[in-house]
GROMACS .gro file of C-alpha atoms in nm:
model
  432
    1UNK     CA    1  -0.002   0.001   0.002
    2UNK     CA    2   0.122   0.335  -0.092
    3UNK     CA    3   0.031   0.649   0.090
    4UNK     CA    4   0.097   1.035   0.022
    5UNK     CA    5   0.183   1.224   0.336
    6UNK     CA    6   0.136   1.596   0.305
    7UNK     CA    7   0.067   1.869   0.566
    8UNK     CA    8   0.074   2.256   0.658
    9UNK     CA    9  -0.147   2.354   0.348
   10UNK     CA   10  -0.230   2.700   0.563
   11UNK     CA   11  -0.517   2.773   0.337
   12UNK     CA   12  -0.588   3.127   0.332
   13UNK     CA   13  -0.234   3.238   0.439
   14UNK     CA   14  -0.053   3.551   0.295
   15UNK     CA   15   0.314   3.600   0.199
   16UNK     CA   16   0.382   3.977   0.304
   17UNK     CA   17   0.049   4.065   0.197
   18UNK     CA   18   0.025   3.844  -0.114
   19UNK     CA   19  -0.278   3.626  -0.139
   20UNK     CA   20  -0.162   3.273  -0.196
   21UNK     CA   21  -0.484   3.093  -0.251
   22UNK     CA   22  -0.412   3.056  -0.634
   23UNK     CA   23  -0.083   2.908  -0.576
   24UNK     CA   24  -0.229   2.683  -0.304
   25UNK     CA   25  -0.490   2.578  -0.540
   26UNK     CA   26  -0.237   2.485  -0.808
   27UNK     CA   27  -0.048   2.271  -0.553
   28UNK     CA   28  -0.340   2.069  -0.464
   29UNK     CA   29  -0.429   2.016  -0.811
   30UNK     CA   30  -0.070   1.865  -0.828
   31UNK     CA   31  -0.176   1.648  -0.532
   32UNK     CA   32  -0.469   1.513  -0.695
   33UNK     CA   33  -0.292   1.444  -1.002
   34UNK     CA   34  -0.008   1.260  -0.810
   35UNK     CA   35  -0.263   1.062  -0.621
   36UNK     CA   36  -0.423   0.946  -0.941
   37UNK     CA   37  -0.100   0.874  -1.146
   38UNK     CA   38   0.117   0.714  -0.871
   39UNK     CA   39  -0.156   0.458  -0.761
   40UNK     CA   40  -0.184   0.619  -0.399
   41UNK     CA   41  -0.395   0.423  -0.158
   42UNK     CA   42  -0.431   0.681   0.097
   43UNK     CA   43  -0.352   1.052   0.138
   44UNK     CA   44  -0.267   1.147   0.476
   45UNK     CA   45  -0.274   1.511   0.592
   46UNK     CA   46  -0.084   1.606   0.923
   47UNK     CA   47  -0.247   1.914   1.044
   48UNK     CA   48  -0.253   2.307   0.969
   49UNK     CA   49  -0.508   2.258   0.677
   50UNK     CA   50  -0.613   2.618   0.745
   51UNK     CA   51  -0.406   2.909   0.830
   52UNK     CA   52  -0.652   3.026   1.106
   53UNK     CA   53  -0.943   2.918   1.315
   54UNK     CA   54  -1.179   3.079   1.115
   55UNK     CA   55  -1.074   3.060   0.768
   56UNK     CA   56  -1.181   3.251   0.457
   57UNK     CA   57  -1.487   3.127   0.264
   58UNK     CA   58  -1.261   3.077  -0.041
   59UNK     CA   59  -1.019   2.857   0.180
   60UNK     CA   60  -1.317   2.643   0.300
   61UNK     CA   61  -1.438   2.596  -0.072
   62UNK     CA   62  -1.095   2.483  -0.189
   63UNK     CA   63  -1.054   2.239   0.074
   64UNK     CA   64  -1.408   2.078   0.011
   65UNK     CA   65  -1.357   2.048  -0.352
   66UNK     CA   66  -0.993   1.916  -0.297
   67UNK     CA   67  -1.110   1.635  -0.049
   68UNK     CA   68  -1.384   1.530  -0.299
   69UNK     CA   69  -1.145   1.501  -0.578
   70UNK     CA   70  -0.885   1.323  -0.370
   71UNK     CA   71  -1.132   1.071  -0.245
   72UNK     CA   72  -1.220   0.982  -0.613
   73UNK     CA   73  -0.887   0.782  -0.619
   74UNK     CA   74  -0.778   0.734  -0.242
   75UNK     CA   75  -0.880   0.722   0.107
   76UNK     CA   76  -0.809   1.065   0.265
   77UNK     CA   77  -0.728   1.108   0.627
   78UNK     CA   78  -0.709   1.457   0.795
   79UNK     CA   79  -0.628   1.580   1.125
   80UNK     CA   80  -0.625   1.923   1.273
   81UNK     CA   81  -0.308   2.115   1.353
   82UNK     CA   82  -0.235   2.411   1.600
   83UNK     CA   83  -0.360   2.658   1.333
   84UNK     CA   84  -0.688   2.462   1.280
   85UNK     CA   85  -1.007   2.473   1.489
   86UNK     CA   86  -1.040   2.103   1.567
   87UNK     CA   87  -1.431   2.155   1.605
   88UNK     CA   88  -1.492   2.353   1.288
   89UNK     CA   89  -1.257   2.112   1.090
   90UNK     CA   90  -1.396   1.798   1.230
   91UNK     CA   91  -1.762   1.899   1.243
   92UNK     CA   92  -1.867   1.674   0.962
   93UNK     CA   93  -1.649   1.358   1.053
   94UNK     CA   94  -1.950   1.147   1.070
   95UNK     CA   95  -2.150   1.245   0.766
   96UNK     CA   96  -1.849   1.262   0.540
   97UNK     CA   97  -1.838   1.017   0.220
   98UNK     CA   98  -1.687   0.684   0.264
   99UNK     CA   99  -1.304   0.710   0.224
  100UNK     CA  100  -1.297   1.050   0.399
  101UNK     CA  101  -1.193   1.059   0.761
  102UNK     CA  102  -1.155   1.367   0.965
  103UNK     CA  103  -1.013   1.285   1.298
  104UNK     CA  104  -1.021   1.577   1.527
  105UNK     CA  105  -1.166   1.430   1.862
  106UNK     CA  106  -0.920   1.333   2.143
  107UNK     CA  107  -1.182   1.055   2.235
  108UNK     CA  108  -1.052   0.891   1.923
  109UNK     CA  109  -0.677   0.891   2.021
  110UNK     CA  110  -0.574   0.527   2.003
  111UNK     CA  111  -0.831   0.397   1.783
  112UNK     CA  112  -0.713   0.372   1.398
  113UNK     CA  113  -0.856   0.441   1.080
  114UNK     CA  114  -0.836   0.081   0.933
  115UNK     CA  115  -0.745   0.114   0.545
  116UNK     CA  116  -0.764  -0.177   0.290
  117UNK     CA  117  -0.609  -0.137  -0.060
  118UNK     CA  118  -0.836   0.046  -0.293
  119UNK     CA  119  -0.981  -0.139  -0.583
  120UNK     CA  120  -0.737  -0.196  -0.872
  121UNK     CA  121  -0.429  -0.131  -0.648
  122UNK     CA  122  -0.157  -0.351  -0.620
  123UNK     CA  123  -0.263  -0.498  -0.303
  124UNK     CA  124  -0.095  -0.546   0.043
  125UNK     CA  125  -0.178  -0.573   0.388
  126UNK     CA  126  -0.432  -0.363   0.606
  127UNK     CA  127  -0.301  -0.038   0.712
  128UNK     CA  128  -0.390   0.096   1.062
  129UNK     CA  129  -0.366   0.477   1.072
  130UNK     CA  130  -0.366   0.627   1.427
  131UNK     CA  131  -0.444   0.992   1.337
  132UNK     CA  132  -0.383   1.230   1.628
  133UNK     CA  133  -0.530   1.583   1.643
  134UNK     CA  134  -0.292   1.837   1.766
  135UNK     CA  135  -0.249   1.771   2.127
  136UNK     CA  136  -0.277   2.117   2.327
  137UNK     CA  137  -0.143   2.024   2.681
  138UNK     CA  138  -0.404   2.235   2.875
  139UNK     CA  139  -0.683   2.034   2.719
  140UNK     CA  140  -0.536   1.685   2.631
  141UNK     CA  141  -0.372   1.676   2.980
  142UNK     CA  142  -0.713   1.623   3.112
  143UNK     CA  143  -0.872   1.423   2.814
  144UNK     CA  144  -0.580   1.166   2.843
  145UNK     CA  145  -0.567   1.170   3.220
  146UNK     CA  146  -0.643   0.776   3.263
  147UNK     CA  147  -0.279   0.725   3.177
  148UNK     CA  148  -0.168   0.939   3.477
  149UNK     CA  149  -0.223   0.705   3.739
  150UNK     CA  150  -0.430   0.766   4.077
  151UNK     CA  151  -0.347   1.038   4.334
  152UNK     CA  152  -0.362   1.051   4.702
  153UNK     CA  153  -0.342   1.419   4.768
  154UNK     CA  154  -0.629   1.630   4.874
  155UNK     CA  155  -0.846   1.774   4.568
  156UNK     CA  156  -0.714   2.117   4.450
  157UNK     CA  157  -0.704   2.335   4.124
  158UNK     CA  158  -0.473   2.061   3.972
  159UNK     CA  159  -0.572   1.751   4.162
  160UNK     CA  160  -0.887   1.550   4.117
  161UNK     CA  161  -1.128   1.411   4.368
  162UNK     CA  162  -1.008   1.082   4.543
  163UNK     CA  163  -1.029   0.780   4.311
  164UNK     CA  164  -0.999   0.998   4.016
  165UNK     CA  165  -0.697   1.017   3.764
  166UNK     CA  166  -0.453   1.316   3.791
  167UNK     CA  167  -0.407   1.520   3.485
  168UNK     CA  168  -0.094   1.468   3.292
  169UNK     CA  169   0.202   1.720   3.309
  170UNK     CA  170   0.148   2.028   3.132
  171UNK     CA  171   0.389   1.951   2.847
  172UNK     CA  172   0.374   1.844   2.473
  173UNK     CA  173   0.584   1.536   2.571
  174UNK     CA  174   0.355   1.424   2.843
  175UNK     CA  175   0.016   1.436   2.618
  176UNK     CA  176   0.195   1.293   2.310
  177UNK     CA  177   0.346   1.007   2.536
  178UNK     CA  178  -0.003   0.931   2.683
  179UNK     CA  179  -0.141   0.926   2.320
  180UNK     CA  180   0.136   0.691   2.204
  181UNK     CA  181   0.067   0.452   2.502
  182UNK     CA  182  -0.296   0.408   2.381
  183UNK     CA  183  -0.156   0.370   2.031
  184UNK     CA  184   0.082   0.091   2.140
  185UNK     CA  185  -0.189  -0.109   2.351
  186UNK     CA  186  -0.430  -0.103   2.069
  187UNK     CA  187  -0.169  -0.186   1.775
  188UNK     CA  188  -0.021  -0.471   2.013
  189UNK     CA  189  -0.386  -0.641   2.045
  190UNK     CA  190  -0.456  -0.589   1.668
  191UNK     CA  191  -0.116  -0.720   1.556
  192UNK     CA  192  -0.188  -1.034   1.780
  193UNK     CA  193  -0.467  -1.085   1.534
  194UNK     CA  194  -0.303  -0.990   1.199
  195UNK     CA  195   0.069  -0.972   1.224
  196UNK     CA  196   0.097  -0.844   0.863
  197UNK     CA  197  -0.089  -0.524   0.947
  198UNK     CA  198   0.099  -0.198   0.900
  199UNK     CA  199   0.083   0.109   1.128
  200UNK     CA  200   0.110   0.492   1.061
  201UNK     CA  201   0.103   0.750   1.309
  202UNK     CA  202  -0.002   1.108   1.225
  203UNK     CA  203   0.103   1.395   1.453
  204UNK     CA  204   0.139   1.755   1.474
  205UNK     CA  205   0.425   1.838   1.692
  206UNK     CA  206   0.774   1.997   1.717
  207UNK     CA  207   0.985   1.695   1.751
  208UNK     CA  208   1.330   1.716   1.887
  209UNK     CA  209   1.576   1.710   1.620
  210UNK     CA  210   1.358   1.882   1.358
  211UNK     CA  211   1.470   2.217   1.209
  212UNK     CA  212   1.237   2.512   1.253
  213UNK     CA  213   1.186   2.817   1.028
  214UNK     CA  214   1.022   3.162   1.115
  215UNK     CA  215   0.682   3.103   0.972
  216UNK     CA  216   0.557   2.821   1.210
  217UNK     CA  217   0.334   2.948   1.506
  218UNK     CA  218   0.492   2.915   1.858
  219UNK     CA  219   0.328   2.629   2.053
  220UNK     CA  220   0.535   2.670   2.357
  221UNK     CA  221   0.329   2.577   2.700
  222UNK     CA  222   0.508   2.588   3.023
  223UNK     CA  223   0.822   2.741   2.813
  224UNK     CA  224   0.856   2.392   2.641
  225UNK     CA  225   0.730   2.315   2.294
  226UNK     CA  226   0.951   1.989   2.212
  227UNK     CA  227   0.843   1.608   2.207
  228UNK     CA  228   1.136   1.381   2.222
  229UNK     CA  229   1.180   1.172   1.916
  230UNK     CA  230   1.205   0.873   2.132
  231UNK     CA  231   0.820   0.902   2.214
  232UNK     CA  232   0.747   0.753   1.892
  233UNK     CA  233   0.973   0.445   1.917
  234UNK     CA  234   0.902   0.099   2.048
  235UNK     CA  235   0.550   0.077   1.971
  236UNK     CA  236   0.582  -0.114   1.641
  237UNK     CA  237   0.479   0.144   1.430
  238UNK     CA  238   0.600   0.154   1.069
  239UNK     CA  239   0.607   0.527   0.977
  240UNK     CA  240   0.531   0.856   1.167
  241UNK     CA  241   0.387   1.129   0.953
  242UNK     CA  242   0.436   1.456   1.109
  243UNK     CA  243   0.296   1.810   1.045
  244UNK     CA  244   0.413   2.146   1.192
  245UNK     CA  245   0.770   2.217   1.060
  246UNK     CA  246   0.771   2.361   0.720
  247UNK     CA  247   1.084   2.217   0.609
  248UNK     CA  248   1.070   1.864   0.455
  249UNK     CA  249   1.293   1.650   0.694
  250UNK     CA  250   1.358   1.304   0.848
  251UNK     CA  251   1.363   1.293   1.208
  252UNK     CA  252   1.570   1.019   1.371
  253UNK     CA  253   1.381   0.803   1.640
  254UNK     CA  254   1.606   0.579   1.835
  255UNK     CA  255   1.545   0.221   1.915
  256UNK     CA  256   1.345   0.195   2.237
  257UNK     CA  257   1.233  -0.122   2.404
  258UNK     CA  258   0.876  -0.085   2.577
  259UNK     CA  259   0.866  -0.441   2.704
  260UNK     CA  260   0.524  -0.505   2.564
  261UNK     CA  261   0.460  -0.822   2.409
  262UNK     CA  262   0.366  -0.774   2.035
  263UNK     CA  263   0.568  -0.477   1.988
  264UNK     CA  264   0.855  -0.462   1.732
  265UNK     CA  265   1.165  -0.367   1.926
  266UNK     CA  266   1.424  -0.443   1.638
  267UNK     CA  267   1.328  -0.163   1.453
  268UNK     CA  268   1.240   0.233   1.520
  269UNK     CA  269   0.970   0.378   1.273
  270UNK     CA  270   1.078   0.612   0.974
  271UNK     CA  271   0.941   0.937   1.091
  272UNK     CA  272   0.945   1.262   0.863
  273UNK     CA  273   0.808   1.589   0.833
  274UNK     CA  274   0.629   1.644   0.490
  275UNK     CA  275   0.689   2.037   0.493
  276UNK     CA  276   0.461   2.301   0.369
  277UNK     CA  277   0.397   2.299  -0.005
  278UNK     CA  278   0.482   2.677  -0.043
  279UNK     CA  279   0.742   2.909   0.131
  280UNK     CA  280   0.558   3.124   0.394
  281UNK     CA  281   0.881   3.307   0.490
  282UNK     CA  282   1.226   3.411   0.377
  283UNK     CA  283   1.366   3.176   0.640
  284UNK     CA  284   1.240   2.889   0.401
  285UNK     CA  285   1.434   3.059   0.098
  286UNK     CA  286   1.651   2.737   0.061
  287UNK     CA  287   1.401   2.472   0.126
  288UNK     CA  288   1.313   2.237  -0.142
  289UNK     CA  289   0.928   2.164  -0.113
  290UNK     CA  290   0.804   1.828  -0.169
  291UNK     CA  291   0.543   1.569  -0.112
  292UNK     CA  292   0.646   1.226   0.059
  293UNK     CA  293   0.525   0.925  -0.116
  294UNK     CA  294   0.572   0.603   0.130
  295UNK     CA  295   0.542   0.247   0.030
  296UNK     CA  296   0.453   0.064   0.342
  297UNK     CA  297   0.515  -0.281   0.233
  298UNK     CA  298   0.881  -0.200   0.144
  299UNK     CA  299   0.891   0.010   0.467
  300UNK     CA  300   0.763  -0.262   0.718
  301UNK     CA  301   0.999  -0.552   0.585
  302UNK     CA  302   1.124  -0.694   0.892
  303UNK     CA  303   1.462  -0.821   0.737
  304UNK     CA  304   1.718  -0.582   0.626
  305UNK     CA  305   1.680  -0.373   0.303
  306UNK     CA  306   1.729   0.002   0.249
  307UNK     CA  307   1.424   0.156   0.424
  308UNK     CA  308   1.486   0.493   0.270
  309UNK     CA  309   1.440   0.328  -0.064
  310UNK     CA  310   1.046   0.294   0.045
  311UNK     CA  311   1.031   0.681   0.061
  312UNK     CA  312   1.022   0.907  -0.262
  313UNK     CA  313   1.026   1.297  -0.222
  314UNK     CA  314   0.830   1.423  -0.505
  315UNK     CA  315   0.940   1.807  -0.593
  316UNK     CA  316   0.649   2.025  -0.529
  317UNK     CA  317   0.563   2.285  -0.826
  318UNK     CA  318   0.720   2.615  -0.771
  319UNK     CA  319   0.478   2.899  -0.867
  320UNK     CA  320   0.716   3.179  -0.797
  321UNK     CA  321   1.093   3.156  -0.678
  322UNK     CA  322   1.176   3.306  -0.352
  323UNK     CA  323   1.486   3.498  -0.369
  324UNK     CA  324   1.705   3.750  -0.181
  325UNK     CA  325   1.935   4.015  -0.362
  326UNK     CA  326   2.168   4.244  -0.194
  327UNK     CA  327   2.384   4.527  -0.344
  328UNK     CA  328   2.389   4.899  -0.434
  329UNK     CA  329   2.070   5.030  -0.601
  330UNK     CA  330   2.259   5.084  -0.933
  331UNK     CA  331   2.390   4.732  -0.941
  332UNK     CA  332   2.043   4.585  -0.846
  333UNK     CA  333   1.886   4.780  -1.140
  334UNK     CA  334   2.148   4.664  -1.379
  335UNK     CA  335   2.275   4.309  -1.478
  336UNK     CA  336   2.284   4.179  -1.143
  337UNK     CA  337   1.914   4.197  -1.082
  338UNK     CA  338   1.811   4.072  -1.411
  339UNK     CA  339   1.774   3.704  -1.305
  340UNK     CA  340   1.528   3.802  -1.030
  341UNK     CA  341   1.273   4.022  -1.199
  342UNK     CA  342   0.990   3.744  -1.177
  343UNK     CA  343   1.091   3.627  -0.816
  344UNK     CA  344   0.911   3.715  -0.463
  345UNK     CA  345   1.231   3.910  -0.359
  346UNK     CA  346   1.374   4.059  -0.045
  347UNK     CA  347   1.580   4.342  -0.155
  348UNK     CA  348   1.868   4.475   0.045
  349UNK     CA  349   2.004   4.805  -0.079
  350UNK     CA  350   2.366   4.884   0.041
  351UNK     CA  351   2.424   5.239  -0.079
  352UNK     CA  352   2.597   5.462   0.182
  353UNK     CA  353   2.323   5.719   0.156
  354UNK     CA  354   1.972   5.612   0.111
  355UNK     CA  355   1.871   5.640  -0.253
  356UNK     CA  356   1.585   5.903  -0.350
  357UNK     CA  357   1.243   5.734  -0.433
  358UNK     CA  358   1.399   5.390  -0.320
  359UNK     CA  359   1.088   5.179  -0.298
  360UNK     CA  360   0.937   5.309  -0.623
  361UNK     CA  361   1.256   5.246  -0.812
  362UNK     CA  362   1.289   4.889  -0.673
  363UNK     CA  363   0.921   4.816  -0.754
  364UNK     CA  364   0.942   4.941  -1.086
  365UNK     CA  365   1.253   4.708  -1.159
  366UNK     CA  366   1.102   4.415  -0.946
  367UNK     CA  367   0.719   4.407  -0.939
  368UNK     CA  368   0.715   4.106  -0.687
  369UNK     CA  369   0.941   4.269  -0.444
  370UNK     CA  370   0.801   4.200  -0.087
  371UNK     CA  371   1.057   4.351   0.130
  372UNK     CA  372   1.286   4.643   0.048
  373UNK     CA  373   1.550   4.744   0.318
  374UNK     CA  374   1.830   4.989   0.319
  375UNK     CA  375   2.133   4.848   0.502
  376UNK     CA  376   2.437   5.089   0.445
  377UNK     CA  377   2.776   4.951   0.553
  378UNK     CA  378   2.821   4.941   0.903
  379UNK     CA  379   2.999   5.221   1.074
  380UNK     CA  380   3.241   5.100   1.387
  381UNK     CA  381   3.098   5.330   1.617
  382UNK     CA  382   2.727   5.261   1.514
  383UNK     CA  383   2.516   5.142   1.799
  384UNK     CA  384   2.454   4.756   1.762
  385UNK     CA  385   2.090   4.671   1.739
  386UNK     CA  386   1.951   4.305   1.763
  387UNK     CA  387   1.696   4.223   1.538
  388UNK     CA  388   1.354   4.078   1.680
  389UNK     CA  389   1.191   3.856   1.443
  390UNK     CA  390   0.934   3.563   1.455
  391UNK     CA  391   1.193   3.309   1.502
  392UNK     CA  392   1.299   3.467   1.854
  393UNK     CA  393   1.132   3.337   2.160
  394UNK     CA  394   0.899   3.593   2.279
  395UNK     CA  395   0.979   3.535   2.630
  396UNK     CA  396   1.348   3.601   2.578
  397UNK     CA  397   1.235   3.916   2.378
  398UNK     CA  398   1.026   4.035   2.687
  399UNK     CA  399   1.310   3.958   2.930
  400UNK     CA  400   1.554   4.162   2.711
  401UNK     CA  401   1.294   4.467   2.709
  402UNK     CA  402   1.265   4.443   3.084
  403UNK     CA  403   1.640   4.443   3.148
  404UNK     CA  404   1.673   4.746   2.902
  405UNK     CA  405   1.442   4.958   3.046
  406UNK     CA  406   1.481   4.848   3.418
  407UNK     CA  407   1.858   4.817   3.398
  408UNK     CA  408   1.843   4.473   3.566
  409UNK     CA  409   1.723   4.111   3.445
  410UNK     CA  410   1.350   4.026   3.569
  411UNK     CA  411   1.321   3.820   3.857
  412UNK     CA  412   1.176   3.467   3.870
  413UNK     CA  413   0.852   3.580   3.968
  414UNK     CA  414   0.841   3.852   3.700
  415UNK     CA  415   0.926   3.576   3.437
  416UNK     CA  416   0.660   3.359   3.562
  417UNK     CA  417   0.403   3.663   3.491
  418UNK     CA  418   0.568   3.721   3.147
  419UNK     CA  419   0.507   3.370   3.044
  420UNK     CA  420   0.162   3.358   3.162
  421UNK     CA  421   0.068   3.650   2.973
  422UNK     CA  422   0.215   3.519   2.661
  423UNK     CA  423   0.052   3.185   2.689
  424UNK     CA  424  -0.295   3.348   2.780
  425UNK     CA  425  -0.249   3.558   2.442
  426UNK     CA  426  -0.167   3.249   2.250
  427UNK     CA  427  -0.480   3.051   2.401
  428UNK     CA  428  -0.695   3.343   2.323
  429UNK     CA  429  -0.541   3.330   1.953
  430UNK     CA  430  -0.617   2.959   1.933
  431UNK     CA  431  -0.981   2.992   2.048
  432UNK     CA  432  -1.048   3.269   1.800
   0.00000   0.00000   0.00000
């Protein structure tokens, strides 16, 4: 069985004010054609389908049309990411057409979507897809609390009544670990009945070892946003389809023995981020966007073989190249700028004195310039200014600001207040 792994479509997103929906639609056309021509049995979308909780109407229409077209050729499994509203994305999961599975409910964690090869495909063993919605610790730590064990303390704000289960620790590691324990128990039971069954986990998280860019929304909770790669090892899973990071990449999962009968301890799963189909910031300038095709029968082989050969990265169409040009204005308006006239551009002008009508002259030459910056040669005595961009931890920025204004670093209590304020702002944004 072949699956197509994709994620982070971010339908409705803009790039420095440029509407990307037309380019996103072209990429989804590419996915439909790829699914048809490559004999794909299942399309797995690992979260962040939309760019925000309440997407624009055109984005909703595009998703509806795309899912319907994909379902003509393959099973479709979709989970929400941290940008999506799980309730809005998954509202129709029980009335969707056969072959379309929207898995947005925490109650379904540990219960797989069972896929069989589509008619006319090359056959193969059934595939169990454990599709995990984005696990926000503040919600999932309670919903998955049956894995936390009993408590003997008196009831309180974070302690349940006697005989109940304690909430999990407030971290991404804790809730993903609890979800994977449910997956492992269920998979061991099913493998006892059908050892040939393949297993795929779909997750949306920042896994340790992954390389981030500036365009992913921060998911820190309690100052921690990462899940150890070992969380996915030792459960007998063949492939982990990850979403959240926008650069396509493999994450190394170490071999872990869980000591549970029925688990495949001899081989860790292959785990990959499919990455986003388009670049959403200049930090993704050098990423090669792709879609991941996985041959699960080859990947699940238990005896040797090149597992990387079971994974194929299909290059994504590039609607318009992203590039950066640096130099004096005269150079850029001349031959140096010629190869980049049709690119989305970040333009850095290095003249010692800011040229007159800089922006208008740059846009006349480069109609798709998105950023225009004047950066004269650095003078030795010039004050050094630290740039604050989306890639920096907002808490670190706040600490630096307090130190700059007050003349001393904030106390632990002040840092705690800053962290709580930041997390409240994130929570309000997610619930919008």
